[in-house]
Structure formats: structure tokens, C-alpha cells
GROMACS .gro file of N, CA and C in nm:
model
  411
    1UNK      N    1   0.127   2.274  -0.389
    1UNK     CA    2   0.019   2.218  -0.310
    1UNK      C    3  -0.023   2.320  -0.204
    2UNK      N    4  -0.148   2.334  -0.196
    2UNK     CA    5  -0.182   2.413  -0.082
    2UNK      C    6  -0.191   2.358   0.024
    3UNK      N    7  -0.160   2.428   0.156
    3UNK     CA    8  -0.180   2.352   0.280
    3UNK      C    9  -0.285   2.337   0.357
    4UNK      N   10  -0.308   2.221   0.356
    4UNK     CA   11  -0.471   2.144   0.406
    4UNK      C   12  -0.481   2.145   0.555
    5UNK      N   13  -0.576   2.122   0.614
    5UNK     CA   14  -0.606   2.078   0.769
    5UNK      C   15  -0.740   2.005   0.711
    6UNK      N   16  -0.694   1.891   0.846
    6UNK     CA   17  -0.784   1.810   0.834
    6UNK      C   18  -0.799   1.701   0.966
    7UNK      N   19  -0.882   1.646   1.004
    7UNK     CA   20  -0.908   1.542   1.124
    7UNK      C   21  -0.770   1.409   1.086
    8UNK      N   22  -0.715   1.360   1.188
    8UNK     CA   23  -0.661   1.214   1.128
    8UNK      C   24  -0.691   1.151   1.293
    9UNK      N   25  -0.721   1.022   1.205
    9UNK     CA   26  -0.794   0.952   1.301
    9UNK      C   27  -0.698   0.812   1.357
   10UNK      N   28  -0.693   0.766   1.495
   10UNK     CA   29  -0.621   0.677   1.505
   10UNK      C   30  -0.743   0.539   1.566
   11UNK      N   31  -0.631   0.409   1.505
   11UNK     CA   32  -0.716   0.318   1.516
   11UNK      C   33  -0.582   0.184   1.603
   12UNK      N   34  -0.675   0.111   1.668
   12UNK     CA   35  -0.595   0.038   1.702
   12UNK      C   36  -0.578  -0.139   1.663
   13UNK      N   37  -0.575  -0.143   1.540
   13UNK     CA   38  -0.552  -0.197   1.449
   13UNK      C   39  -0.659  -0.258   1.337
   14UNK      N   40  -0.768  -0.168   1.362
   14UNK     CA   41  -0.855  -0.152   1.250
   14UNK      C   42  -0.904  -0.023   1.182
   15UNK      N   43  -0.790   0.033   1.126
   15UNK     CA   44  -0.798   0.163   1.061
   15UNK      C   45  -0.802   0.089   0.902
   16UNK      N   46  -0.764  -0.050   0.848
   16UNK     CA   47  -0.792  -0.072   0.711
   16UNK      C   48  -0.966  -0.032   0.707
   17UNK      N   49  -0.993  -0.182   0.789
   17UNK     CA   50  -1.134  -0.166   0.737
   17UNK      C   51  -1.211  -0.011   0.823
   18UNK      N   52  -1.184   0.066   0.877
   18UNK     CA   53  -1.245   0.175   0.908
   18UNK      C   54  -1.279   0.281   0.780
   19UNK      N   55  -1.117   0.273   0.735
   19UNK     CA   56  -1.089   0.397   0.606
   19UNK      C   57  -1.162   0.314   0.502
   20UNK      N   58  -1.153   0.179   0.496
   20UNK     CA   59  -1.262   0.143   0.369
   20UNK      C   60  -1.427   0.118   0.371
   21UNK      N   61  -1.453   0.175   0.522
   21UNK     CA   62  -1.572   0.196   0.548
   21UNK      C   63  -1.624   0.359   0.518
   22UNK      N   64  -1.511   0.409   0.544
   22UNK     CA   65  -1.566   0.592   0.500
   22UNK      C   66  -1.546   0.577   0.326
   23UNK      N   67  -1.457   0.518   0.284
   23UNK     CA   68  -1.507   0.496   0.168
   23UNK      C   69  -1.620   0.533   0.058
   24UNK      N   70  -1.660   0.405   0.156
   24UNK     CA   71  -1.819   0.367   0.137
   24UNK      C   72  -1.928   0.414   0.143
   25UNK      N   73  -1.884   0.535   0.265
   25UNK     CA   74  -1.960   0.649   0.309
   25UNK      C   75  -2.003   0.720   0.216
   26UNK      N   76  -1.844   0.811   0.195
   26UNK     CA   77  -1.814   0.931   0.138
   26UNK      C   78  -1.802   0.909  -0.022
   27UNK      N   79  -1.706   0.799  -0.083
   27UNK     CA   80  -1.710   0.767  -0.200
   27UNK      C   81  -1.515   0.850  -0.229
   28UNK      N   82  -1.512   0.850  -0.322
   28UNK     CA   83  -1.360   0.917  -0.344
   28UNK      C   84  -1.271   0.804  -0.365
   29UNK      N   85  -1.117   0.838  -0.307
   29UNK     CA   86  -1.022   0.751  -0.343
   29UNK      C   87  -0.919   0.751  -0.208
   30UNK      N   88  -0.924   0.649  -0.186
   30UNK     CA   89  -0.853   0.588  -0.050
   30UNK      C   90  -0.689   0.531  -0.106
   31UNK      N   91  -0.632   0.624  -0.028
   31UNK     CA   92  -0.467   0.526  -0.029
   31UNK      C   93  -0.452   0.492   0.065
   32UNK      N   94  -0.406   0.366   0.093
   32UNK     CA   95  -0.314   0.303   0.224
   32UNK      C   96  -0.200   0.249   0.186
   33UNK      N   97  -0.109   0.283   0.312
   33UNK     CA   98  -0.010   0.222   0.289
   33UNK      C   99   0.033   0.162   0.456
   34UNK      N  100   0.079   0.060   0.412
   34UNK     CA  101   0.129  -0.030   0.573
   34UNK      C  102   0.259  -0.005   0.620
   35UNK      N  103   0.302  -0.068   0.739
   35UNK     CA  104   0.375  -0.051   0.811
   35UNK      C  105   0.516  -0.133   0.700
   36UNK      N  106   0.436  -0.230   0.671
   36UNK     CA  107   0.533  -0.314   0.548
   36UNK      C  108   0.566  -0.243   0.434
   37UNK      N  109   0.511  -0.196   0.370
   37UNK     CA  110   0.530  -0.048   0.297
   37UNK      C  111   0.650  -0.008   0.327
   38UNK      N  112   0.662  -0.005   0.412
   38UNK     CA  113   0.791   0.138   0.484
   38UNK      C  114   0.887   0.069   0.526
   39UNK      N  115   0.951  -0.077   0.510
   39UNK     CA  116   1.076  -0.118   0.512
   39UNK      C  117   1.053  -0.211   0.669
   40UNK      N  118   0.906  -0.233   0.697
   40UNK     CA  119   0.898  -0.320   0.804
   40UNK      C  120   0.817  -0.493   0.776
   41UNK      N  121   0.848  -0.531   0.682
   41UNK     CA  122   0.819  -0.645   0.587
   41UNK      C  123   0.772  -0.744   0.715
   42UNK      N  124   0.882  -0.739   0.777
   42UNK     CA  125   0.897  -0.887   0.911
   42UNK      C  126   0.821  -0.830   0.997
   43UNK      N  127   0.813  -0.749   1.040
   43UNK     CA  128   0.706  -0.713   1.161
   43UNK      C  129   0.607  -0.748   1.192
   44UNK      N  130   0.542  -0.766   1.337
   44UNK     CA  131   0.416  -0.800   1.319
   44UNK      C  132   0.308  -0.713   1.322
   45UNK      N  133   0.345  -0.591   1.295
   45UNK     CA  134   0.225  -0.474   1.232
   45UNK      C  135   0.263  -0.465   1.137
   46UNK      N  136   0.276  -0.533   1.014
   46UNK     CA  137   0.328  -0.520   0.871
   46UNK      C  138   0.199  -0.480   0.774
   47UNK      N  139   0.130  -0.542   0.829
   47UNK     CA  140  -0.029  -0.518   0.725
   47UNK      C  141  -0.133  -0.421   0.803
   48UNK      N  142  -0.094  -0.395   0.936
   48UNK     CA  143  -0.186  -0.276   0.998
   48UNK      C  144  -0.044  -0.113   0.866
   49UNK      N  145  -0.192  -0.057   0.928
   49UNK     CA  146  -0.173   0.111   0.789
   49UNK      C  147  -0.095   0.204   0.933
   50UNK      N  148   0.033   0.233   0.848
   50UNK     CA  149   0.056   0.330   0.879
   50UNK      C  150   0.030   0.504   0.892
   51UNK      N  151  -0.028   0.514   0.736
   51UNK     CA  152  -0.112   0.655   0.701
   51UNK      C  153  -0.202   0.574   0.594
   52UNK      N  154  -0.326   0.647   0.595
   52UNK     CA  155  -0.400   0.640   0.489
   52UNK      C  156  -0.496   0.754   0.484
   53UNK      N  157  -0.553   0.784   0.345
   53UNK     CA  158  -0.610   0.919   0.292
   53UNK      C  159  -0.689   0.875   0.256
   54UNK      N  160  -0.808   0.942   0.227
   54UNK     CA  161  -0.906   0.959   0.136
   54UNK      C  162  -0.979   1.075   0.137
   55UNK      N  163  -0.998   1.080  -0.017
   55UNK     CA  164  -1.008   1.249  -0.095
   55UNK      C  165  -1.171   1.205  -0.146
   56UNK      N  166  -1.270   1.278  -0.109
   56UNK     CA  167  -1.345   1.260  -0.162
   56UNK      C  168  -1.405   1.360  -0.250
   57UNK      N  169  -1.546   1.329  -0.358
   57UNK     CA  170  -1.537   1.409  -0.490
   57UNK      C  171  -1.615   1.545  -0.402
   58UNK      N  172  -1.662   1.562  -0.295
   58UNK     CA  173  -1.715   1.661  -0.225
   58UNK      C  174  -1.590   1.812  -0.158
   59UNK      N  175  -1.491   1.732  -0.174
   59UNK     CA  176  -1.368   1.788  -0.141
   59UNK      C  177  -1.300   1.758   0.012
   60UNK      N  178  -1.363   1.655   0.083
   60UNK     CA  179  -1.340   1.630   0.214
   60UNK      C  180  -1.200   1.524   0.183
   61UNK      N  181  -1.124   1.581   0.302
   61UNK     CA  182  -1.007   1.464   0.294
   61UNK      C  183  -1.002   1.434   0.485
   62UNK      N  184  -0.990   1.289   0.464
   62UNK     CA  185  -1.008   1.189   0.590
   62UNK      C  186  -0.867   1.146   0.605
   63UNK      N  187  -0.770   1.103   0.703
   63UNK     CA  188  -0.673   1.063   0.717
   63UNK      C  189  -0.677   0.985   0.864
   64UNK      N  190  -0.611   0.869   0.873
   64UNK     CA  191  -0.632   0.767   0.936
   64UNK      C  192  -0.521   0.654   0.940
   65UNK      N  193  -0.478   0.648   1.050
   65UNK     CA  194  -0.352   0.476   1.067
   65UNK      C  195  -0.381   0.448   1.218
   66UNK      N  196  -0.339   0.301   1.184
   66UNK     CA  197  -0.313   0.230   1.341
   66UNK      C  198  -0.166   0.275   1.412
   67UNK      N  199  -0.207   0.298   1.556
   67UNK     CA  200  -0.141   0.297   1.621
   67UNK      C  201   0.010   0.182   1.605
   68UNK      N  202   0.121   0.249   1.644
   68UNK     CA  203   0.245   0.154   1.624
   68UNK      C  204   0.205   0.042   1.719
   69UNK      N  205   0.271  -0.079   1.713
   69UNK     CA  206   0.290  -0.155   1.918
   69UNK      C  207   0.381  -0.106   1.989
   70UNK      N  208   0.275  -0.136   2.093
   70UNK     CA  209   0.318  -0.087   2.217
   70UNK      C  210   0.231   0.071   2.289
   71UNK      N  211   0.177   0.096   2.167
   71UNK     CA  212   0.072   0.254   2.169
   71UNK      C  213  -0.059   0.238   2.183
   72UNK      N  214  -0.140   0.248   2.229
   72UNK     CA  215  -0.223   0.197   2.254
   72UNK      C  216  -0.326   0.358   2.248
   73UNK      N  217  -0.448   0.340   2.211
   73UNK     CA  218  -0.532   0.489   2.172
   73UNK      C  219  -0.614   0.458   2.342
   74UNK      N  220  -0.669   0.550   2.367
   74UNK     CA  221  -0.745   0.562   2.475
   74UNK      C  222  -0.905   0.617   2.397
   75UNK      N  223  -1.018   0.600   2.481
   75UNK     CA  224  -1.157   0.701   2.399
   75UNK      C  225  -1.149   0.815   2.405
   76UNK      N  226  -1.167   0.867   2.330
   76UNK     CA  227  -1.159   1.023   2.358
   76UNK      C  228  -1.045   1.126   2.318
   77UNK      N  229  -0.904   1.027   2.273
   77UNK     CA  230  -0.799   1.058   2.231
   77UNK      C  231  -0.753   0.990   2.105
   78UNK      N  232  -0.857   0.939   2.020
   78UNK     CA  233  -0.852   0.873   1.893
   78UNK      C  234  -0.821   0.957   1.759
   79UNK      N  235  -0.802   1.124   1.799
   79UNK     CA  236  -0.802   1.211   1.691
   79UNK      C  237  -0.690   1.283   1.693
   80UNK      N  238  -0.595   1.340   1.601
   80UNK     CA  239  -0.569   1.472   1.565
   80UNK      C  240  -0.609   1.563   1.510
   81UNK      N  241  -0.558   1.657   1.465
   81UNK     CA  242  -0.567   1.739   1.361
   81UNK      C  243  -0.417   1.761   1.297
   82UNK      N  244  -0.487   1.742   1.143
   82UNK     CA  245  -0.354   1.756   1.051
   82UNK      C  246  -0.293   1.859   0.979
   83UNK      N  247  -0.231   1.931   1.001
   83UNK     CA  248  -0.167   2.077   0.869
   83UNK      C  249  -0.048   2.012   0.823
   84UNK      N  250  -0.101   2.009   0.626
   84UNK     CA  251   0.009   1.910   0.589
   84UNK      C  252   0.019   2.013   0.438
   85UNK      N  253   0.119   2.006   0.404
   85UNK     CA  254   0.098   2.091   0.210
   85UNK      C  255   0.298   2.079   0.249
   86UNK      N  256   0.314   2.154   0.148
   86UNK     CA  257   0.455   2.205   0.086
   86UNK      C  258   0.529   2.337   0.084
   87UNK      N  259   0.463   2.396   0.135
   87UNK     CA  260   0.522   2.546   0.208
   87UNK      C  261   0.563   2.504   0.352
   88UNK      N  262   0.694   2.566   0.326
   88UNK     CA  263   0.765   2.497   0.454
   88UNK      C  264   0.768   2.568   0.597
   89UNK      N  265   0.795   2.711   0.504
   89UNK     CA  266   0.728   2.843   0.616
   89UNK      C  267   0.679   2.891   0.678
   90UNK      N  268   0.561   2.838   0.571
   90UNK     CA  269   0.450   2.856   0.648
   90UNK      C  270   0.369   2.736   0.745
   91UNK      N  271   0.455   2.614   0.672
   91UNK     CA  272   0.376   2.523   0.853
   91UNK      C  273   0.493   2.502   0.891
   92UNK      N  274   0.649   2.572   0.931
   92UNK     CA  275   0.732   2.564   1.019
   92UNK      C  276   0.627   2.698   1.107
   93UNK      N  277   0.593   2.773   1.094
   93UNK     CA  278   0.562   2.900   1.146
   93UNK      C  279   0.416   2.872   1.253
   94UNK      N  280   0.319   2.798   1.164
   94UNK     CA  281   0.232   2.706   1.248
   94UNK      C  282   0.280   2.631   1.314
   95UNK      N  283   0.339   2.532   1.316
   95UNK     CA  284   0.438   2.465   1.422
   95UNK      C  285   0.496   2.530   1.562
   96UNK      N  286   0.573   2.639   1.497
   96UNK     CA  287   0.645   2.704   1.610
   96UNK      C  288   0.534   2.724   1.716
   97UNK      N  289   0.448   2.797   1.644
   97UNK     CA  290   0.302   2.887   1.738
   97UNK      C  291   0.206   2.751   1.821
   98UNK      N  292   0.211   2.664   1.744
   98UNK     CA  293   0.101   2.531   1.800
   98UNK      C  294   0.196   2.499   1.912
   99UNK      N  295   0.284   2.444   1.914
   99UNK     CA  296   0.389   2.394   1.994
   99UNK      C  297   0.422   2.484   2.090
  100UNK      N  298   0.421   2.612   2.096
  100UNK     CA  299   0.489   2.698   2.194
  100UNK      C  300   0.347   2.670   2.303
  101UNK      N  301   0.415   2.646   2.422
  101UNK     CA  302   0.349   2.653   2.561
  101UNK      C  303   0.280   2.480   2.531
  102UNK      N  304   0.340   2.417   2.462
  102UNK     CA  305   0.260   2.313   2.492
  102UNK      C  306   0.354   2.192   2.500
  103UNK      N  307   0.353   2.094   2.457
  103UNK     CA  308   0.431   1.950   2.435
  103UNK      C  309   0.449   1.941   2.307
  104UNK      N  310   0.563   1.861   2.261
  104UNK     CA  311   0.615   1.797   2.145
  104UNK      C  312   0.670   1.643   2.190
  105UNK      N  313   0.562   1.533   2.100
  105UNK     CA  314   0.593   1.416   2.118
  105UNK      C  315   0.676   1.343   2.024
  106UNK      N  316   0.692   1.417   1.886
  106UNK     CA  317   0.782   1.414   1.788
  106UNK      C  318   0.850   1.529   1.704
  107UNK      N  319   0.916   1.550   1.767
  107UNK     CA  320   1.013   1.678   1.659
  107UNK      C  321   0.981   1.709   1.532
  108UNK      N  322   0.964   1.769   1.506
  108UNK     CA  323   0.948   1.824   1.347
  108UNK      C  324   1.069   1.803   1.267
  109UNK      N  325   1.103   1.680   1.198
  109UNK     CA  326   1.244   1.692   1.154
  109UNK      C  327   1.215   1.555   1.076
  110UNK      N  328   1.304   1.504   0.995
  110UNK     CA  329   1.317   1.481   0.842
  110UNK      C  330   1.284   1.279   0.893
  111UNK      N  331   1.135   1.240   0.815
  111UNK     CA  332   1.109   1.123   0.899
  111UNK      C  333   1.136   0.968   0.746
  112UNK      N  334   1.116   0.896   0.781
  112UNK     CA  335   1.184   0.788   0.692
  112UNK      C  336   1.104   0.757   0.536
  113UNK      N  337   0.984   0.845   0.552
  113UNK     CA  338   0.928   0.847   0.436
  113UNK      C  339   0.938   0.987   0.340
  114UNK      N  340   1.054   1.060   0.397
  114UNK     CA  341   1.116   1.131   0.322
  114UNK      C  342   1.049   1.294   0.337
  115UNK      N  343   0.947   1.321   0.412
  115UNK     CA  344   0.875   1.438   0.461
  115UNK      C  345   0.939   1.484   0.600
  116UNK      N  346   0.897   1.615   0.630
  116UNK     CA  347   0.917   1.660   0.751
  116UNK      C  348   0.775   1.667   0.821
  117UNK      N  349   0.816   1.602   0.938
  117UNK     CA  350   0.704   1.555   1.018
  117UNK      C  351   0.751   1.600   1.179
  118UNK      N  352   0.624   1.638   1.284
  118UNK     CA  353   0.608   1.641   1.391
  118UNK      C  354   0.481   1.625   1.437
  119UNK      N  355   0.471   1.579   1.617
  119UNK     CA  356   0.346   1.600   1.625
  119UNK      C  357   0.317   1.660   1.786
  120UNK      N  358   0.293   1.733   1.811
  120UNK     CA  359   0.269   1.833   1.940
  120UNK      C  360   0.126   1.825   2.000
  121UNK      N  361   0.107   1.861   2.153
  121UNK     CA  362   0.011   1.873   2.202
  121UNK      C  363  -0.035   2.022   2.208
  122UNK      N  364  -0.062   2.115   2.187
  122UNK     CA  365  -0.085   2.314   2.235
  122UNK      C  366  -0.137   2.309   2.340
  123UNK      N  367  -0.151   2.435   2.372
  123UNK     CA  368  -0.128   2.460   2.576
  123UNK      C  369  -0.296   2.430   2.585
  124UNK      N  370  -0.385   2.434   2.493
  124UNK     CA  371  -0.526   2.367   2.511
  124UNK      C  372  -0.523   2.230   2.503
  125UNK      N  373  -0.383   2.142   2.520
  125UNK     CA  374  -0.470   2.018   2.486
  125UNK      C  375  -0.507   1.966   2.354
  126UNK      N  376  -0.505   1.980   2.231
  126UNK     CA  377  -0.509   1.972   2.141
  126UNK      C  378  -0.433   1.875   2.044
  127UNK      N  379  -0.434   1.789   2.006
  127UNK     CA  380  -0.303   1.697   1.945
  127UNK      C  381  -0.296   1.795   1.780
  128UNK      N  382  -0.187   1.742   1.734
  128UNK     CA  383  -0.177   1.880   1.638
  128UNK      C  384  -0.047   1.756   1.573
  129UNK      N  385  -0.058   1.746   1.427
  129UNK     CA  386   0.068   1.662   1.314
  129UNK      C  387   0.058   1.753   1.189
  130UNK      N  388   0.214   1.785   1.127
  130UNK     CA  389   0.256   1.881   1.080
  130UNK      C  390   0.323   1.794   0.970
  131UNK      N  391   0.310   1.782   0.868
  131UNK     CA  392   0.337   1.707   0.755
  131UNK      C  393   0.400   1.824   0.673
  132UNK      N  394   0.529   1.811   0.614
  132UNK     CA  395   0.597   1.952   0.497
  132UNK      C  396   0.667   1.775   0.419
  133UNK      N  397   0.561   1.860   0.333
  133UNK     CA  398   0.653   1.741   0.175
  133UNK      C  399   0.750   1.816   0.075
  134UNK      N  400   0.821   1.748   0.038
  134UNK     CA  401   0.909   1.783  -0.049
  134UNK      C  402   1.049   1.906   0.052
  135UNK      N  403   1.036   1.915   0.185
  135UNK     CA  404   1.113   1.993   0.245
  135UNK      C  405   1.263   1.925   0.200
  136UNK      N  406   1.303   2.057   0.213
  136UNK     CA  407   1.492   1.985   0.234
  136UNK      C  408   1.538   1.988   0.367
  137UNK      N  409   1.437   2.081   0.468
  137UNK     CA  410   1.521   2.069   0.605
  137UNK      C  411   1.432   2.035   0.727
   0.00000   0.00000   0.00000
């Protein structure tokens, strides 16, 4: 897989119908998956989306979930940016560089859906999530 960048968008508990509104937009193929998905059945964010994609036939990919509870988005801070693929090297190496001089609000390290994940602020301010699939470390 090559490694993508891309916008991911946060919602505060209408990222279903948002992502099935770009849909609609864009056209392509939308995955979601919920918070219930991921071993949180009983919860009461079970049916708000944890991640969701969509690939459209133009080549644009959209990514988008609701905020956990208790998180709450502010205006203006509704976005990241995503570097996500399967070279581990090379987005441990982006990582290191995004992250240096800035904040880390989640470690880059091995998350329950079986990827290596982090997500950092850079010394601009910038929110920045680092997705390595298939990593072993």
C-alpha cells in the first residue's frame, strides 16, 4: 500500500450522516465502522463511527469519526490531517519529524484495532494522525 495523506474530519456525533452526505457528493464507497464495532456493544456511543472512509472513483479519499465522550470538537478544530499506508519507516520517520517540537496526544504505539496509531500537534499547530497497518511494532 502506498502511503496516503489526507483531511480526517471530526464530528460530534454526526459524522454517520455527514460521511453519507459526501457520499452523495463525491460518489465512491464509504466504510464505517462504530464504536460497537470495536468491542464497545454496551456503550452509549455504540452506533456513533469511530473511523470511516470514503474512496471516491476521482481518487479522493475523505476520512471522518465522532468524537469519543467526554471530547468535545471546538470550530475551527474539526480537522486533521492523515498519513496512513504500510511502510513503517517511512511514517515512523514522518512521525518522529511532525512530532518533534510539538505535542503528542497519543503515542504512536500498537492500538486495539490492531494498527499502529498516534496523533500529535507540530510546532505550527497543526493536528497530524499517523496510521501504520499491518506493523509488528
Amino acid at each position: 500500500m502506498v502511503s496516503r495523506l489526507n483531511p480526517y474530519l471530526t464530528f460530534n456525533g454526526e459524522a454517520r450522516q455527514a460521511m453519507e452526505f459526501y457520499q452523495e457528493v463525491f460518489g465512491g464507497t464509504l466504510d464505517l465502522n462504530s464504536y460497537g464495532d470495536f468491542g464497545q456493544e454496551d456503550a452509549p456511543n455504540a452506533d456513533k463511527i469511530m473511523h470511516g472512509m470514503l474512496q471516491t472513483p476521482s481518487g479522493f479519499t475523505l476520512m471522518g469519526a465522532d468524537n469519543p465522550p467526554g471530547m468535545e470538537s471546538e470550530q475551527g478544530s474539526t480537522f486533521s490531517v492523515s498519513l496512513s499506508g504500510d511502510d513503517e519507516a517511512e511514517l515512523r520517520g514522518y512521525w518522529e519529524k511532525l512530532s518533534e517540537g510539538g505535542t503528542v496526544a497519543v503515542p504512536l504505539e500498537r492500538q486495539m484495532w490492531g494498527d499502529v496509531f498516534g496523533m500529535c500537534t507540530d510546532r505550527f499547530g497543526v493536528p497530524w494522525m499517523v496510521n501504520i497497518s499491518g506493523s509488528e511494532g
